[in-house]
PDB file of C-alpha atoms in Angstrom:
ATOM      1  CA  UNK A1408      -1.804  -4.766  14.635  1.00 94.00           C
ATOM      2  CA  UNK A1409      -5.327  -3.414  14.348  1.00 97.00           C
ATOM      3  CA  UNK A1410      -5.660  -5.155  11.078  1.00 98.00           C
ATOM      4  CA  UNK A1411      -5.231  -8.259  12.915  1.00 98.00           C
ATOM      5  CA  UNK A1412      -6.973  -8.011  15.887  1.00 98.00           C
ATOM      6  CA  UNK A1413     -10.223  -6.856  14.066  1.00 99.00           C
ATOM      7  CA  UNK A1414      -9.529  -9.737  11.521  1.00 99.00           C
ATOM      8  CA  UNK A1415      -9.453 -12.287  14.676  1.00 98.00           C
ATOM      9  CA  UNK A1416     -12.853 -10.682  16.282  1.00 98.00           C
ATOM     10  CA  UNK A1417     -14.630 -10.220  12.721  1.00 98.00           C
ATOM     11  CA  UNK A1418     -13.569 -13.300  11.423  1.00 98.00           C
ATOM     12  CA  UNK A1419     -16.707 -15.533  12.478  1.00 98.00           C
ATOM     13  CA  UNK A1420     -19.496 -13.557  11.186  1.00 98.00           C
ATOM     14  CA  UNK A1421     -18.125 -13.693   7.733  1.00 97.00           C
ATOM     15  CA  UNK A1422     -16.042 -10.413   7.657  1.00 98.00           C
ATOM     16  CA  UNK A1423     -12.729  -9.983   6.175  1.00 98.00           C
ATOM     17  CA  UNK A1424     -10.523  -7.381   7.386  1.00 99.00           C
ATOM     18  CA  UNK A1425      -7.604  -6.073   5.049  1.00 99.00           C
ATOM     19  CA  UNK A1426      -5.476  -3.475   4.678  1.00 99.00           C
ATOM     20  CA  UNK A1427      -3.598  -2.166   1.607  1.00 99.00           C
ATOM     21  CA  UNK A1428      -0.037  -0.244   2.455  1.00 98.00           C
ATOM     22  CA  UNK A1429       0.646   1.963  -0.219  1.00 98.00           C
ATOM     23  CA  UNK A1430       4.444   3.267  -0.482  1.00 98.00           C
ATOM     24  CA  UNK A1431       5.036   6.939  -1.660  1.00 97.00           C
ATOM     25  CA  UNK A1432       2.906   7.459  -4.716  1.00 98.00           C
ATOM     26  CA  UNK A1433       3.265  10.211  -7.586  1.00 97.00           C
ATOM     27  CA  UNK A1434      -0.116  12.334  -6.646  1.00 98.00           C
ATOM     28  CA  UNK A1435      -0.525  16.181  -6.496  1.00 97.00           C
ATOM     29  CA  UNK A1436       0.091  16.238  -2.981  1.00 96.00           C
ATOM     30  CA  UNK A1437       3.929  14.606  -3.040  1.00 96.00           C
ATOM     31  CA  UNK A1438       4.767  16.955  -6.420  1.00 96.00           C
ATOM     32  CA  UNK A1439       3.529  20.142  -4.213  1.00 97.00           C
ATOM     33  CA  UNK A1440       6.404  18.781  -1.494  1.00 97.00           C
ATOM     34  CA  UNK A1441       9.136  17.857  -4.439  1.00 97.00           C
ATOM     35  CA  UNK A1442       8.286  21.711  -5.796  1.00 97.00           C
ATOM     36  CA  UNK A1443       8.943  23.380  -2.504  1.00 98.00           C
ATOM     37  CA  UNK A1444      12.366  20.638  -1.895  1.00 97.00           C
ATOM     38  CA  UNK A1445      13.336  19.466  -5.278  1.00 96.00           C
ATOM     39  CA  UNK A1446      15.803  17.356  -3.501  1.00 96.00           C
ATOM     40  CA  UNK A1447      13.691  15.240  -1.288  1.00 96.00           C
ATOM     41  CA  UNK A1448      12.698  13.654  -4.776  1.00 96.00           C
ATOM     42  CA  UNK A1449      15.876  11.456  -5.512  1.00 97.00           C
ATOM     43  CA  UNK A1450      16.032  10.961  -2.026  1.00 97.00           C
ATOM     44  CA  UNK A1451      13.164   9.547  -1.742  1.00 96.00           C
ATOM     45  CA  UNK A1452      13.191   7.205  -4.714  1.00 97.00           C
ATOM     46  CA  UNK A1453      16.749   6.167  -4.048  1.00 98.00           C
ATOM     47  CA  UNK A1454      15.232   4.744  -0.940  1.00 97.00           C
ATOM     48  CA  UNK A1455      12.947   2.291  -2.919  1.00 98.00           C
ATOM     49  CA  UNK A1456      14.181  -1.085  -4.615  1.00 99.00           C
ATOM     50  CA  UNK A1457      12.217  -0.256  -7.644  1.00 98.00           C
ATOM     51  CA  UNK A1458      13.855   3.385  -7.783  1.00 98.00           C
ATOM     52  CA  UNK A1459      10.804   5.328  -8.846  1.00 98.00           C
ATOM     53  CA  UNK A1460       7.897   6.197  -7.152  1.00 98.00           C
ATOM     54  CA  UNK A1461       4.451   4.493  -7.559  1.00 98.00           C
ATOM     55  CA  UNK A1462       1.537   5.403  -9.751  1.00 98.00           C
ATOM     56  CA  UNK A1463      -2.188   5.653  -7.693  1.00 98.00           C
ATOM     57  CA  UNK A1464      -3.391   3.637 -10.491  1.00 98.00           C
ATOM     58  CA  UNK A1465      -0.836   0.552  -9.654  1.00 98.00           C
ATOM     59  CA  UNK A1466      -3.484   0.204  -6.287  1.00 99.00           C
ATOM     60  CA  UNK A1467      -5.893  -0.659  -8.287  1.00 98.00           C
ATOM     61  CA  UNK A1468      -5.082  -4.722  -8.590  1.00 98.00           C
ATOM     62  CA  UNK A1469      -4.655  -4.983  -4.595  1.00 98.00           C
ATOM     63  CA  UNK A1470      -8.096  -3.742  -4.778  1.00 98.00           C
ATOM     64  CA  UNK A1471      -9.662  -5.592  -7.143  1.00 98.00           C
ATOM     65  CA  UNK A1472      -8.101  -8.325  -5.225  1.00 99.00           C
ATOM     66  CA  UNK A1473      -9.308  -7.507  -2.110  1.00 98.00           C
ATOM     67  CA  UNK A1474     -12.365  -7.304  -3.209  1.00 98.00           C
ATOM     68  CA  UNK A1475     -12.794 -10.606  -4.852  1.00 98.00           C
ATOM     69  CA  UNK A1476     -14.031 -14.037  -4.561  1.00 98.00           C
ATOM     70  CA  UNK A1477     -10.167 -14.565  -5.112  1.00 98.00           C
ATOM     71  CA  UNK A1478      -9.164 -13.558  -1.444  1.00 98.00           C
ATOM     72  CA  UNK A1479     -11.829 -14.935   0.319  1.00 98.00           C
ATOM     73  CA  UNK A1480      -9.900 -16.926   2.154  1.00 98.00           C
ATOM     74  CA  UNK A1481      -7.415 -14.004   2.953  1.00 99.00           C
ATOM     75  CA  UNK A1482      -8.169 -12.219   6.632  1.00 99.00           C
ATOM     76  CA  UNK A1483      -5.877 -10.244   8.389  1.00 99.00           C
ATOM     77  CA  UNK A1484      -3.228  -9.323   6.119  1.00 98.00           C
ATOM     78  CA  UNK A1485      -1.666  -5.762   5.311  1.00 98.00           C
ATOM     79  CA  UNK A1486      -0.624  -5.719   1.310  1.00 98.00           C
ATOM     80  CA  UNK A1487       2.022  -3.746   0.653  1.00 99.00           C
ATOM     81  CA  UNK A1488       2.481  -2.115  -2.724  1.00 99.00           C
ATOM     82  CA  UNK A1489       5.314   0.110  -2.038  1.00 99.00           C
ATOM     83  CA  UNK A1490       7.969  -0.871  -5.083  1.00 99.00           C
ATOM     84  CA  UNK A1491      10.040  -3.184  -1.911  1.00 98.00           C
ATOM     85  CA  UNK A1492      10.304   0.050  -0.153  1.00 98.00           C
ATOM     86  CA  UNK A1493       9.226  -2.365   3.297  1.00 97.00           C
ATOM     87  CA  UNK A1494      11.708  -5.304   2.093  1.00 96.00           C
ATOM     88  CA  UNK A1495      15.066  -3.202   2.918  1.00 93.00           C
TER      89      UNK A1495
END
C-alpha cells in the first residue's frame, strides 16, 4: 500500500515509485538458516511453483527495468520475482 500511495502523491512532479518483491533467494544468509535446519530447505522450495529457490542475480532485469526509459510509464506497481511463490 505504501508503494501506491507515494506513487499517487509523487506522481505529478515526475517521480516514479516502484517496488521490487523478491521471493526467497539463495544468499549466505538463507544457507546459514538451511545449515542450522536442513529441512526447512525442501520445505521451502516445495512451496514455490518453480521448485527452487531464486538466484540474487535473477533481480537484476526488474532492475534494469525499473530503471529504464522502458517503464516510464509504470508508477505504483510492486514486481514480484519470487518463481510464482505469490500466484498460489
Amino acid at each position: 500500500m505504501m508503494v501506491k500511495c507515494l506513487a499517487s502523491e509523487w506522481a505529478t512532479r515526475g517521480v516514479r515509485i516502484n517496488a521490487i518483491c523478491p521471493g526467497y533467494m539463495n544468499t549466505d544468509m538463507l544457507g546459514d538458516i538451511f545449515k542450522k535446519q536442513p529441512e526447512l530447505e525442501q520445505a521451502w522450495t516445495d512451496r514455490i511453483p518453480m521448485r527452487r529457490l531464486g538466484n540474487p542475480n535473477e533481480l537484476e532485469g526488474a532492475v534494469v527495468f525499473l530503471a529504464s526509459e522502458q517503464s516510464s510509464y509504470v508508477t505504483g506497481t510492486e514486481l514480484f520475482v519470487d518463481g510464482g511463490y505469490t500466484a498460489v
